[in-house]
């Protein structure tokens, strides 16, 4: 089978929305080539990505590659992707070079080549994320999350995801009811379950994300704790939760602050990321106006996460 490799040279700021567009268009795998990954250390106490070759990375910006089957609908799909990416300019995203290339690749080459980008990474005091094919022996203090990035929405090591996992590690004491809005690969839900949550409701609008998250939840043997459900943000969701975590775009976070407050118990915790630094104040203002007290603001690279309490 032939595959088409869609690559776009863009910015770190645009990674999350562009990847979302590619996954919604049906990408069967996405690779993020960010030169910062060559030297990144996830905080003083955390592990490092290693065994990566600088030759695979751009000198500046970020290269995102997605893989689509070559079929009669491919040209139409690519046009829709380009239109959606251009649409990000309306939201003031910096798309950088925005240089797009299409390359045909054999299935065997695609199925093996992208695995070189993914290695075990310790992302918090307790959590280490490892791809399914890697042999890894954890220490007694480590909890492992296994992901298959070929099926999932990334490896769980993007700064926004890492910030959320670190926040969950701080906040969860055991026995909490947690909601994960925009679950993607399900990594935050899996982390919450392994950190002691009593129950987790994982929500995503995209059917592909729901299938991917469900697979990863079963793979990590937390399907007795995590329920994955297709849903548009918090529309129609009832109940009371101790923690709501949302790793989505700042614009979306601002829109449903009141909805998050409505499903949180008194003194409940709202963890949110996916926020580029220049949107930090807008999100802070929206959270404060929505009745939240900001407990902590944490940053990694150009990204921000908030830990807030419902008044």
PDB file of C-alpha atoms in Angstrom:
ATOM      1  CA  UNK A   1       0.000   0.000   0.000  1.00  0.00           C
ATOM      2  CA  UNK A   2       1.200   3.499  -0.824  1.00  0.00           C
ATOM      3  CA  UNK A   3       1.079   6.348   1.647  1.00  0.00           C
ATOM      4  CA  UNK A   4       1.380  10.088   1.171  1.00  0.00           C
ATOM      5  CA  UNK A   5       3.552  11.968   3.647  1.00  0.00           C
ATOM      6  CA  UNK A   6       2.152  15.450   4.247  1.00  0.00           C
ATOM      7  CA  UNK A   7       4.773  17.697   5.860  1.00  0.00           C
ATOM      8  CA  UNK A   8       4.478  21.293   6.996  1.00  0.00           C
ATOM      9  CA  UNK A   9       7.286  23.490   8.323  1.00  0.00           C
ATOM     10  CA  UNK A  10       5.655  25.636  10.978  1.00  0.00           C
ATOM     11  CA  UNK A  11       6.124  26.917  14.570  1.00  0.00           C
ATOM     12  CA  UNK A  12       5.903  25.350  18.009  1.00  0.00           C
ATOM     13  CA  UNK A  13       2.877  27.532  18.685  1.00  0.00           C
ATOM     14  CA  UNK A  14       0.999  25.925  15.796  1.00  0.00           C
ATOM     15  CA  UNK A  15       1.784  22.289  16.692  1.00  0.00           C
ATOM     16  CA  UNK A  16      -1.370  21.518  18.685  1.00  0.00           C
ATOM     17  CA  UNK A  17      -3.957  23.015  16.289  1.00  0.00           C
ATOM     18  CA  UNK A  18      -2.200  21.702  13.164  1.00  0.00           C
ATOM     19  CA  UNK A  19      -1.946  18.196  14.627  1.00  0.00           C
ATOM     20  CA  UNK A  20      -5.620  18.350  15.543  1.00  0.00           C
ATOM     21  CA  UNK A  21      -6.494  19.289  11.955  1.00  0.00           C
ATOM     22  CA  UNK A  22      -4.408  16.410  10.603  1.00  0.00           C
ATOM     23  CA  UNK A  23      -5.954  13.860  12.940  1.00  0.00           C
ATOM     24  CA  UNK A  24      -9.473  15.058  12.158  1.00  0.00           C
ATOM     25  CA  UNK A  25      -8.643  14.679   8.463  1.00  0.00           C
ATOM     26  CA  UNK A  26      -7.873  10.998   9.094  1.00  0.00           C
ATOM     27  CA  UNK A  27      -4.085  10.904   9.439  1.00  0.00           C
ATOM     28  CA  UNK A  28      -2.849   7.410  10.255  1.00  0.00           C
ATOM     29  CA  UNK A  29       0.174   8.709  12.126  1.00  0.00           C
ATOM     30  CA  UNK A  30       1.769  12.056  12.957  1.00  0.00           C
ATOM     31  CA  UNK A  31       5.431  12.861  13.609  1.00  0.00           C
ATOM     32  CA  UNK A  32       6.552  16.114  15.261  1.00  0.00           C
ATOM     33  CA  UNK A  33      10.164  17.070  14.551  1.00  0.00           C
ATOM     34  CA  UNK A  34      11.006  19.774  17.079  1.00  0.00           C
ATOM     35  CA  UNK A  35      14.762  20.521  17.470  1.00  0.00           C
ATOM     36  CA  UNK A  36      14.141  21.398  21.132  1.00  0.00           C
ATOM     37  CA  UNK A  37      13.530  17.695  21.749  1.00  0.00           C
ATOM     38  CA  UNK A  38      17.220  17.054  21.115  1.00  0.00           C
ATOM     39  CA  UNK A  39      18.218  18.887  24.284  1.00  0.00           C
ATOM     40  CA  UNK A  40      15.046  18.928  26.359  1.00  0.00           C
ATOM     41  CA  UNK A  41      15.045  17.898  30.001  1.00  0.00           C
ATOM     42  CA  UNK A  42      11.637  17.746  31.699  1.00  0.00           C
ATOM     43  CA  UNK A  43      12.623  19.671  34.826  1.00  0.00           C
ATOM     44  CA  UNK A  44      15.453  18.988  37.261  1.00  0.00           C
ATOM     45  CA  UNK A  45      14.056  15.663  38.471  1.00  0.00           C
ATOM     46  CA  UNK A  46      12.798  14.265  35.201  1.00  0.00           C
ATOM     47  CA  UNK A  47      14.248  12.217  32.403  1.00  0.00           C
ATOM     48  CA  UNK A  48      15.560  13.254  29.034  1.00  0.00           C
ATOM     49  CA  UNK A  49      14.738  12.310  25.461  1.00  0.00           C
ATOM     50  CA  UNK A  50      17.837  10.769  23.954  1.00  0.00           C
ATOM     51  CA  UNK A  51      19.104   8.645  21.051  1.00  0.00           C
ATOM     52  CA  UNK A  52      17.712  11.132  18.547  1.00  0.00           C
ATOM     53  CA  UNK A  53      19.657  12.298  15.498  1.00  0.00           C
ATOM     54  CA  UNK A  54      19.931  16.049  14.711  1.00  0.00           C
ATOM     55  CA  UNK A  55      19.833  15.127  11.018  1.00  0.00           C
ATOM     56  CA  UNK A  56      16.137  14.270  11.397  1.00  0.00           C
ATOM     57  CA  UNK A  57      15.188  17.728  12.643  1.00  0.00           C
ATOM     58  CA  UNK A  58      14.812  21.207  11.082  1.00  0.00           C
ATOM     59  CA  UNK A  59      17.284  23.913  12.072  1.00  0.00           C
ATOM     60  CA  UNK A  60      14.458  26.216  13.114  1.00  0.00           C
ATOM     61  CA  UNK A  61      10.750  25.917  13.700  1.00  0.00           C
ATOM     62  CA  UNK A  62       8.938  22.573  13.809  1.00  0.00           C
ATOM     63  CA  UNK A  63       8.308  20.016  11.076  1.00  0.00           C
ATOM     64  CA  UNK A  64       5.013  18.125  11.326  1.00  0.00           C
ATOM     65  CA  UNK A  65       4.536  15.042   9.177  1.00  0.00           C
ATOM     66  CA  UNK A  66       1.279  13.154   8.722  1.00  0.00           C
ATOM     67  CA  UNK A  67       0.538  10.024   6.725  1.00  0.00           C
ATOM     68  CA  UNK A  68      -2.519   9.413   4.557  1.00  0.00           C
ATOM     69  CA  UNK A  69      -3.396   6.425   2.341  1.00  0.00           C
ATOM     70  CA  UNK A  70      -3.120   7.184  -1.358  1.00  0.00           C
ATOM     71  CA  UNK A  71      -6.667   6.971  -2.704  1.00  0.00           C
ATOM     72  CA  UNK A  72      -9.121   8.838  -4.919  1.00  0.00           C
ATOM     73  CA  UNK A  73     -10.037  11.221  -2.068  1.00  0.00           C
ATOM     74  CA  UNK A  74      -6.490  12.264  -1.221  1.00  0.00           C
ATOM     75  CA  UNK A  75      -6.374  15.472  -3.289  1.00  0.00           C
ATOM     76  CA  UNK A  76      -9.643  16.673  -1.750  1.00  0.00           C
ATOM     77  CA  UNK A  77      -8.399  15.808   1.751  1.00  0.00           C
ATOM     78  CA  UNK A  78      -5.161  17.742   1.260  1.00  0.00           C
ATOM     79  CA  UNK A  79      -7.057  20.795  -0.017  1.00  0.00           C
ATOM     80  CA  UNK A  80      -9.288  20.710   3.076  1.00  0.00           C
ATOM     81  CA  UNK A  81      -6.239  20.445   5.333  1.00  0.00           C
ATOM     82  CA  UNK A  82      -4.569  23.439   3.689  1.00  0.00           C
ATOM     83  CA  UNK A  83      -7.761  25.486   4.017  1.00  0.00           C
ATOM     84  CA  UNK A  84      -8.134  24.559   7.703  1.00  0.00           C
ATOM     85  CA  UNK A  85      -4.494  25.435   8.445  1.00  0.00           C
ATOM     86  CA  UNK A  86      -4.868  28.789   6.702  1.00  0.00           C
ATOM     87  CA  UNK A  87      -7.943  29.343   8.855  1.00  0.00           C
ATOM     88  CA  UNK A  88      -5.728  29.366  11.949  1.00  0.00           C
ATOM     89  CA  UNK A  89      -4.497  32.804  10.888  1.00  0.00           C
ATOM     90  CA  UNK A  90      -7.923  34.131  11.923  1.00  0.00           C
ATOM     91  CA  UNK A  91      -7.054  33.110  15.502  1.00  0.00           C
ATOM     92  CA  UNK A  92      -3.720  34.946  15.367  1.00  0.00           C
ATOM     93  CA  UNK A  93      -1.551  31.818  15.223  1.00  0.00           C
ATOM     94  CA  UNK A  94       1.993  32.247  13.936  1.00  0.00           C
ATOM     95  CA  UNK A  95       2.345  29.586  11.217  1.00  0.00           C
ATOM     96  CA  UNK A  96       5.990  30.379  10.470  1.00  0.00           C
ATOM     97  CA  UNK A  97       7.342  29.191   7.110  1.00  0.00           C
ATOM     98  CA  UNK A  98       4.114  27.274   6.413  1.00  0.00           C
ATOM     99  CA  UNK A  99       5.939  25.330   3.702  1.00  0.00           C
ATOM    100  CA  UNK A 100       3.991  22.221   2.696  1.00  0.00           C
ATOM    101  CA  UNK A 101       5.338  19.180   0.846  1.00  0.00           C
ATOM    102  CA  UNK A 102       3.792  15.891  -0.293  1.00  0.00           C
ATOM    103  CA  UNK A 103       5.912  12.749  -0.685  1.00  0.00           C
ATOM    104  CA  UNK A 104       4.864   9.201  -1.529  1.00  0.00           C
ATOM    105  CA  UNK A 105       6.248   6.493   0.762  1.00  0.00           C
ATOM    106  CA  UNK A 106       5.965   2.701   0.971  1.00  0.00           C
ATOM    107  CA  UNK A 107       3.994   1.235   3.866  1.00  0.00           C
ATOM    108  CA  UNK A 108       7.018  -0.681   5.193  1.00  0.00           C
ATOM    109  CA  UNK A 109       9.129   2.488   5.318  1.00  0.00           C
ATOM    110  CA  UNK A 110       6.392   4.465   7.050  1.00  0.00           C
ATOM    111  CA  UNK A 111       5.550   1.732   9.563  1.00  0.00           C
ATOM    112  CA  UNK A 112       9.074   1.580  10.948  1.00  0.00           C
ATOM    113  CA  UNK A 113      10.769   4.928  10.304  1.00  0.00           C
ATOM    114  CA  UNK A 114       8.677   7.076  12.655  1.00  0.00           C
ATOM    115  CA  UNK A 115       9.371   4.809  15.647  1.00  0.00           C
ATOM    116  CA  UNK A 116      12.878   6.254  15.992  1.00  0.00           C
ATOM    117  CA  UNK A 117      11.365   9.466  17.368  1.00  0.00           C
ATOM    118  CA  UNK A 118       9.761   7.893  20.436  1.00  0.00           C
ATOM    119  CA  UNK A 119      11.649   6.771  23.536  1.00  0.00           C
ATOM    120  CA  UNK A 120      10.655   6.313  27.201  1.00  0.00           C
ATOM    121  CA  UNK A 121      10.383   9.683  28.944  1.00  0.00           C
ATOM    122  CA  UNK A 122       9.842  10.386  32.638  1.00  0.00           C
ATOM    123  CA  UNK A 123       7.433  13.317  32.712  1.00  0.00           C
ATOM    124  CA  UNK A 124       6.636  13.716  36.416  1.00  0.00           C
ATOM    125  CA  UNK A 125       7.653  12.448  39.862  1.00  0.00           C
ATOM    126  CA  UNK A 126       5.577   9.311  39.309  1.00  0.00           C
ATOM    127  CA  UNK A 127       4.824   8.915  35.597  1.00  0.00           C
ATOM    128  CA  UNK A 128       7.012   7.602  32.789  1.00  0.00           C
ATOM    129  CA  UNK A 129       5.568   7.337  29.272  1.00  0.00           C
ATOM    130  CA  UNK A 130       6.925   4.625  27.015  1.00  0.00           C
ATOM    131  CA  UNK A 131       5.945   3.478  23.507  1.00  0.00           C
ATOM    132  CA  UNK A 132       4.551  -0.056  23.356  1.00  0.00           C
ATOM    133  CA  UNK A 133       7.503  -1.514  21.440  1.00  0.00           C
ATOM    134  CA  UNK A 134      10.218  -0.333  23.854  1.00  0.00           C
ATOM    135  CA  UNK A 135      11.670  -2.626  26.509  1.00  0.00           C
ATOM    136  CA  UNK A 136      11.694  -0.620  29.744  1.00  0.00           C
ATOM    137  CA  UNK A 137      12.164  -1.674  33.366  1.00  0.00           C
ATOM    138  CA  UNK A 138      10.710   0.875  35.799  1.00  0.00           C
ATOM    139  CA  UNK A 139      12.017   1.604  39.272  1.00  0.00           C
ATOM    140  CA  UNK A 140       9.785   0.965  42.274  1.00  0.00           C
ATOM    141  CA  UNK A 141       8.785   4.637  42.331  1.00  0.00           C
ATOM    142  CA  UNK A 142       7.790   4.817  38.657  1.00  0.00           C
ATOM    143  CA  UNK A 143       4.350   4.278  37.140  1.00  0.00           C
ATOM    144  CA  UNK A 144       4.336   3.384  33.451  1.00  0.00           C
ATOM    145  CA  UNK A 145       1.915   4.584  30.790  1.00  0.00           C
ATOM    146  CA  UNK A 146       2.212   2.736  27.508  1.00  0.00           C
ATOM    147  CA  UNK A 147       1.150   4.500  24.321  1.00  0.00           C
ATOM    148  CA  UNK A 148       1.165   3.566  20.657  1.00  0.00           C
ATOM    149  CA  UNK A 149       1.853   6.927  18.968  1.00  0.00           C
ATOM    150  CA  UNK A 150       1.012   5.452  15.573  1.00  0.00           C
ATOM    151  CA  UNK A 151      -2.591   5.123  16.670  1.00  0.00           C
ATOM    152  CA  UNK A 152      -2.706   7.936  19.189  1.00  0.00           C
ATOM    153  CA  UNK A 153      -2.584  11.708  19.187  1.00  0.00           C
ATOM    154  CA  UNK A 154       1.101  12.087  19.975  1.00  0.00           C
ATOM    155  CA  UNK A 155       3.404  10.526  22.519  1.00  0.00           C
ATOM    156  CA  UNK A 156       2.216  12.355  25.615  1.00  0.00           C
ATOM    157  CA  UNK A 157       5.463  14.310  25.864  1.00  0.00           C
ATOM    158  CA  UNK A 158       4.378  17.642  24.390  1.00  0.00           C
ATOM    159  CA  UNK A 159       4.887  20.381  27.017  1.00  0.00           C
ATOM    160  CA  UNK A 160       1.143  20.995  27.419  1.00  0.00           C
ATOM    161  CA  UNK A 161       0.546  17.328  28.211  1.00  0.00           C
ATOM    162  CA  UNK A 162       3.552  17.138  30.527  1.00  0.00           C
ATOM    163  CA  UNK A 163       2.335  20.192  32.457  1.00  0.00           C
ATOM    164  CA  UNK A 164      -1.089  18.579  32.945  1.00  0.00           C
ATOM    165  CA  UNK A 165       0.409  15.267  34.099  1.00  0.00           C
ATOM    166  CA  UNK A 166       2.668  17.072  36.564  1.00  0.00           C
ATOM    167  CA  UNK A 167      -0.356  19.001  37.869  1.00  0.00           C
ATOM    168  CA  UNK A 168      -2.350  15.777  38.287  1.00  0.00           C
ATOM    169  CA  UNK A 169       0.604  14.286  40.145  1.00  0.00           C
ATOM    170  CA  UNK A 170       0.472  17.213  42.576  1.00  0.00           C
ATOM    171  CA  UNK A 171      -3.295  17.394  42.993  1.00  0.00           C
ATOM    172  CA  UNK A 172      -4.518  13.804  43.155  1.00  0.00           C
ATOM    173  CA  UNK A 173      -4.389  12.166  46.558  1.00  0.00           C
ATOM    174  CA  UNK A 174      -6.586   9.146  45.763  1.00  0.00           C
ATOM    175  CA  UNK A 175     -10.312   8.536  45.418  1.00  0.00           C
ATOM    176  CA  UNK A 176     -11.136  11.566  43.239  1.00  0.00           C
ATOM    177  CA  UNK A 177     -13.713  11.705  40.457  1.00  0.00           C
ATOM    178  CA  UNK A 178     -11.990  13.235  37.428  1.00  0.00           C
ATOM    179  CA  UNK A 179     -13.146  14.546  34.054  1.00  0.00           C
ATOM    180  CA  UNK A 180     -10.739  14.854  31.099  1.00  0.00           C
ATOM    181  CA  UNK A 181     -12.072  17.205  28.409  1.00  0.00           C
ATOM    182  CA  UNK A 182     -10.536  16.740  24.951  1.00  0.00           C
ATOM    183  CA  UNK A 183      -8.847  13.488  25.899  1.00  0.00           C
ATOM    184  CA  UNK A 184      -7.035  12.820  22.572  1.00  0.00           C
ATOM    185  CA  UNK A 185      -4.871   9.755  23.190  1.00  0.00           C
ATOM    186  CA  UNK A 186      -6.366   9.326  26.664  1.00  0.00           C
ATOM    187  CA  UNK A 187      -2.990   9.873  28.322  1.00  0.00           C
ATOM    188  CA  UNK A 188      -4.276  12.295  30.980  1.00  0.00           C
ATOM    189  CA  UNK A 189      -7.139   9.976  31.892  1.00  0.00           C
ATOM    190  CA  UNK A 190      -4.754   7.044  32.151  1.00  0.00           C
ATOM    191  CA  UNK A 191      -2.390   9.127  34.305  1.00  0.00           C
ATOM    192  CA  UNK A 192      -5.272  10.140  36.602  1.00  0.00           C
ATOM    193  CA  UNK A 193      -6.348   6.509  36.987  1.00  0.00           C
ATOM    194  CA  UNK A 194      -2.807   5.363  37.779  1.00  0.00           C
ATOM    195  CA  UNK A 195      -2.404   8.208  40.271  1.00  0.00           C
ATOM    196  CA  UNK A 196      -5.367   6.933  42.289  1.00  0.00           C
ATOM    197  CA  UNK A 197      -8.518   8.500  40.834  1.00  0.00           C
ATOM    198  CA  UNK A 198     -11.698   6.625  41.753  1.00  0.00           C
ATOM    199  CA  UNK A 199     -13.254   7.232  38.344  1.00  0.00           C
ATOM    200  CA  UNK A 200     -12.409   9.177  35.176  1.00  0.00           C
ATOM    201  CA  UNK A 201     -14.720  10.370  32.403  1.00  0.00           C
ATOM    202  CA  UNK A 202     -12.735  11.021  29.208  1.00  0.00           C
ATOM    203  CA  UNK A 203     -14.473  13.169  26.578  1.00  0.00           C
ATOM    204  CA  UNK A 204     -13.597  14.014  22.985  1.00  0.00           C
ATOM    205  CA  UNK A 205     -15.634  15.202  20.023  1.00  0.00           C
ATOM    206  CA  UNK A 206     -13.510  13.333  17.487  1.00  0.00           C
ATOM    207  CA  UNK A 207     -14.529   9.701  16.945  1.00  0.00           C
ATOM    208  CA  UNK A 208     -10.932   8.790  16.016  1.00  0.00           C
ATOM    209  CA  UNK A 209      -9.735  10.178  19.368  1.00  0.00           C
ATOM    210  CA  UNK A 210     -12.420   8.201  21.210  1.00  0.00           C
ATOM    211  CA  UNK A 211     -11.284   4.981  19.524  1.00  0.00           C
ATOM    212  CA  UNK A 212      -7.612   5.778  20.165  1.00  0.00           C
ATOM    213  CA  UNK A 213      -8.200   6.661  23.821  1.00  0.00           C
ATOM    214  CA  UNK A 214     -10.294   3.542  24.354  1.00  0.00           C
ATOM    215  CA  UNK A 215      -7.503   1.390  22.943  1.00  0.00           C
ATOM    216  CA  UNK A 216      -4.871   3.010  25.155  1.00  0.00           C
ATOM    217  CA  UNK A 217      -7.092   2.747  28.231  1.00  0.00           C
ATOM    218  CA  UNK A 218      -7.453  -1.009  27.641  1.00  0.00           C
ATOM    219  CA  UNK A 219      -3.731  -1.337  26.922  1.00  0.00           C
ATOM    220  CA  UNK A 220      -2.939   0.220  30.305  1.00  0.00           C
ATOM    221  CA  UNK A 221      -5.558  -1.926  32.096  1.00  0.00           C
ATOM    222  CA  UNK A 222      -7.495   1.004  33.562  1.00  0.00           C
ATOM    223  CA  UNK A 223     -10.770   0.402  31.689  1.00  0.00           C
ATOM    224  CA  UNK A 224     -12.443  -0.368  35.041  1.00  0.00           C
ATOM    225  CA  UNK A 225     -11.734   3.241  36.071  1.00  0.00           C
ATOM    226  CA  UNK A 226     -11.795   5.238  32.812  1.00  0.00           C
ATOM    227  CA  UNK A 227     -14.923   5.674  30.683  1.00  0.00           C
ATOM    228  CA  UNK A 228     -14.313   7.149  27.214  1.00  0.00           C
ATOM    229  CA  UNK A 229     -17.215   8.981  25.603  1.00  0.00           C
ATOM    230  CA  UNK A 230     -17.769  11.044  22.467  1.00  0.00           C
ATOM    231  CA  UNK A 231     -19.017  14.486  23.433  1.00  0.00           C
ATOM    232  CA  UNK A 232     -18.770  18.155  22.435  1.00  0.00           C
ATOM    233  CA  UNK A 233     -16.829  19.648  25.362  1.00  0.00           C
ATOM    234  CA  UNK A 234     -19.190  19.633  28.374  1.00  0.00           C
ATOM    235  CA  UNK A 235     -22.517  19.923  26.553  1.00  0.00           C
ATOM    236  CA  UNK A 236     -25.145  17.805  28.286  1.00  0.00           C
ATOM    237  CA  UNK A 237     -22.714  16.552  30.923  1.00  0.00           C
ATOM    238  CA  UNK A 238     -24.104  16.340  34.457  1.00  0.00           C
ATOM    239  CA  UNK A 239     -22.688  15.326  37.803  1.00  0.00           C
ATOM    240  CA  UNK A 240     -20.079  16.667  40.186  1.00  0.00           C
ATOM    241  CA  UNK A 241     -16.344  16.120  39.856  1.00  0.00           C
ATOM    242  CA  UNK A 242     -13.372  16.739  42.111  1.00  0.00           C
ATOM    243  CA  UNK A 243     -11.019  17.546  39.221  1.00  0.00           C
ATOM    244  CA  UNK A 244     -11.543  18.726  35.648  1.00  0.00           C
ATOM    245  CA  UNK A 245      -8.496  18.649  33.365  1.00  0.00           C
ATOM    246  CA  UNK A 246      -8.524  20.189  29.880  1.00  0.00           C
ATOM    247  CA  UNK A 247      -5.538  20.287  27.546  1.00  0.00           C
ATOM    248  CA  UNK A 248      -7.028  22.269  24.672  1.00  0.00           C
ATOM    249  CA  UNK A 249      -6.653  25.624  22.934  1.00  0.00           C
ATOM    250  CA  UNK A 250      -6.813  28.831  24.962  1.00  0.00           C
ATOM    251  CA  UNK A 251      -9.736  30.102  22.888  1.00  0.00           C
ATOM    252  CA  UNK A 252     -11.774  27.027  23.776  1.00  0.00           C
ATOM    253  CA  UNK A 253     -10.808  27.142  27.447  1.00  0.00           C
ATOM    254  CA  UNK A 254     -12.066  30.713  27.663  1.00  0.00           C
ATOM    255  CA  UNK A 255     -15.406  29.708  26.105  1.00  0.00           C
ATOM    256  CA  UNK A 256     -16.348  27.022  28.626  1.00  0.00           C
ATOM    257  CA  UNK A 257     -15.025  28.312  31.965  1.00  0.00           C
ATOM    258  CA  UNK A 258     -18.589  28.519  33.316  1.00  0.00           C
ATOM    259  CA  UNK A 259     -19.356  24.982  32.126  1.00  0.00           C
ATOM    260  CA  UNK A 260     -16.268  23.679  33.939  1.00  0.00           C
ATOM    261  CA  UNK A 261     -17.326  25.477  37.118  1.00  0.00           C
ATOM    262  CA  UNK A 262     -20.807  23.963  36.837  1.00  0.00           C
ATOM    263  CA  UNK A 263     -19.548  20.354  36.946  1.00  0.00           C
ATOM    264  CA  UNK A 264     -16.946  20.886  39.690  1.00  0.00           C
ATOM    265  CA  UNK A 265     -17.683  20.234  43.333  1.00  0.00           C
ATOM    266  CA  UNK A 266     -17.162  23.116  45.792  1.00  0.00           C
ATOM    267  CA  UNK A 267     -13.400  23.618  46.179  1.00  0.00           C
ATOM    268  CA  UNK A 268     -12.866  21.404  43.114  1.00  0.00           C
ATOM    269  CA  UNK A 269      -9.723  21.779  41.006  1.00  0.00           C
ATOM    270  CA  UNK A 270      -9.542  22.893  37.380  1.00  0.00           C
ATOM    271  CA  UNK A 271      -6.294  22.026  35.563  1.00  0.00           C
ATOM    272  CA  UNK A 272      -5.945  23.513  32.117  1.00  0.00           C
ATOM    273  CA  UNK A 273      -3.194  23.816  29.530  1.00  0.00           C
ATOM    274  CA  UNK A 274      -2.717  24.097  25.771  1.00  0.00           C
ATOM    275  CA  UNK A 275      -2.142  27.809  26.387  1.00  0.00           C
ATOM    276  CA  UNK A 276       0.569  29.659  24.478  1.00  0.00           C
ATOM    277  CA  UNK A 277       2.310  32.264  26.676  1.00  0.00           C
ATOM    278  CA  UNK A 278       0.865  35.282  24.912  1.00  0.00           C
ATOM    279  CA  UNK A 279      -2.648  34.015  25.761  1.00  0.00           C
ATOM    280  CA  UNK A 280      -1.766  33.603  29.452  1.00  0.00           C
ATOM    281  CA  UNK A 281      -3.415  36.790  30.722  1.00  0.00           C
ATOM    282  CA  UNK A 282      -6.597  36.232  28.709  1.00  0.00           C
ATOM    283  CA  UNK A 283      -7.064  32.798  30.243  1.00  0.00           C
ATOM    284  CA  UNK A 284      -6.200  34.053  33.729  1.00  0.00           C
ATOM    285  CA  UNK A 285      -8.808  36.816  33.408  1.00  0.00           C
ATOM    286  CA  UNK A 286     -11.451  34.353  32.165  1.00  0.00           C
ATOM    287  CA  UNK A 287     -10.779  31.932  35.022  1.00  0.00           C
ATOM    288  CA  UNK A 288     -10.937  34.700  37.621  1.00  0.00           C
ATOM    289  CA  UNK A 289     -14.137  36.121  36.123  1.00  0.00           C
ATOM    290  CA  UNK A 290     -15.598  32.604  36.168  1.00  0.00           C
ATOM    291  CA  UNK A 291     -15.173  32.293  39.919  1.00  0.00           C
ATOM    292  CA  UNK A 292     -11.862  30.433  40.057  1.00  0.00           C
ATOM    293  CA  UNK A 293      -8.954  31.209  42.353  1.00  0.00           C
ATOM    294  CA  UNK A 294      -5.597  30.681  40.650  1.00  0.00           C
ATOM    295  CA  UNK A 295      -3.454  28.419  42.848  1.00  0.00           C
ATOM    296  CA  UNK A 296      -0.477  27.916  40.583  1.00  0.00           C
ATOM    297  CA  UNK A 297       0.777  28.909  37.144  1.00  0.00           C
ATOM    298  CA  UNK A 298       3.433  26.668  35.604  1.00  0.00           C
ATOM    299  CA  UNK A 299       5.318  27.107  32.339  1.00  0.00           C
ATOM    300  CA  UNK A 300       7.398  24.988  29.995  1.00  0.00           C
ATOM    301  CA  UNK A 301       8.965  26.376  26.832  1.00  0.00           C
ATOM    302  CA  UNK A 302       6.287  28.654  25.325  1.00  0.00           C
ATOM    303  CA  UNK A 303       3.376  26.937  27.095  1.00  0.00           C
ATOM    304  CA  UNK A 304       1.386  27.668  30.258  1.00  0.00           C
ATOM    305  CA  UNK A 305      -0.826  25.623  32.566  1.00  0.00           C
ATOM    306  CA  UNK A 306      -3.120  26.800  35.360  1.00  0.00           C
ATOM    307  CA  UNK A 307      -4.143  24.989  38.532  1.00  0.00           C
ATOM    308  CA  UNK A 308      -7.255  26.750  39.806  1.00  0.00           C
ATOM    309  CA  UNK A 309      -9.777  26.155  42.607  1.00  0.00           C
ATOM    310  CA  UNK A 310     -13.508  26.715  42.397  1.00  0.00           C
ATOM    311  CA  UNK A 311     -14.502  29.321  44.982  1.00  0.00           C
TER     312      UNK A 311
END
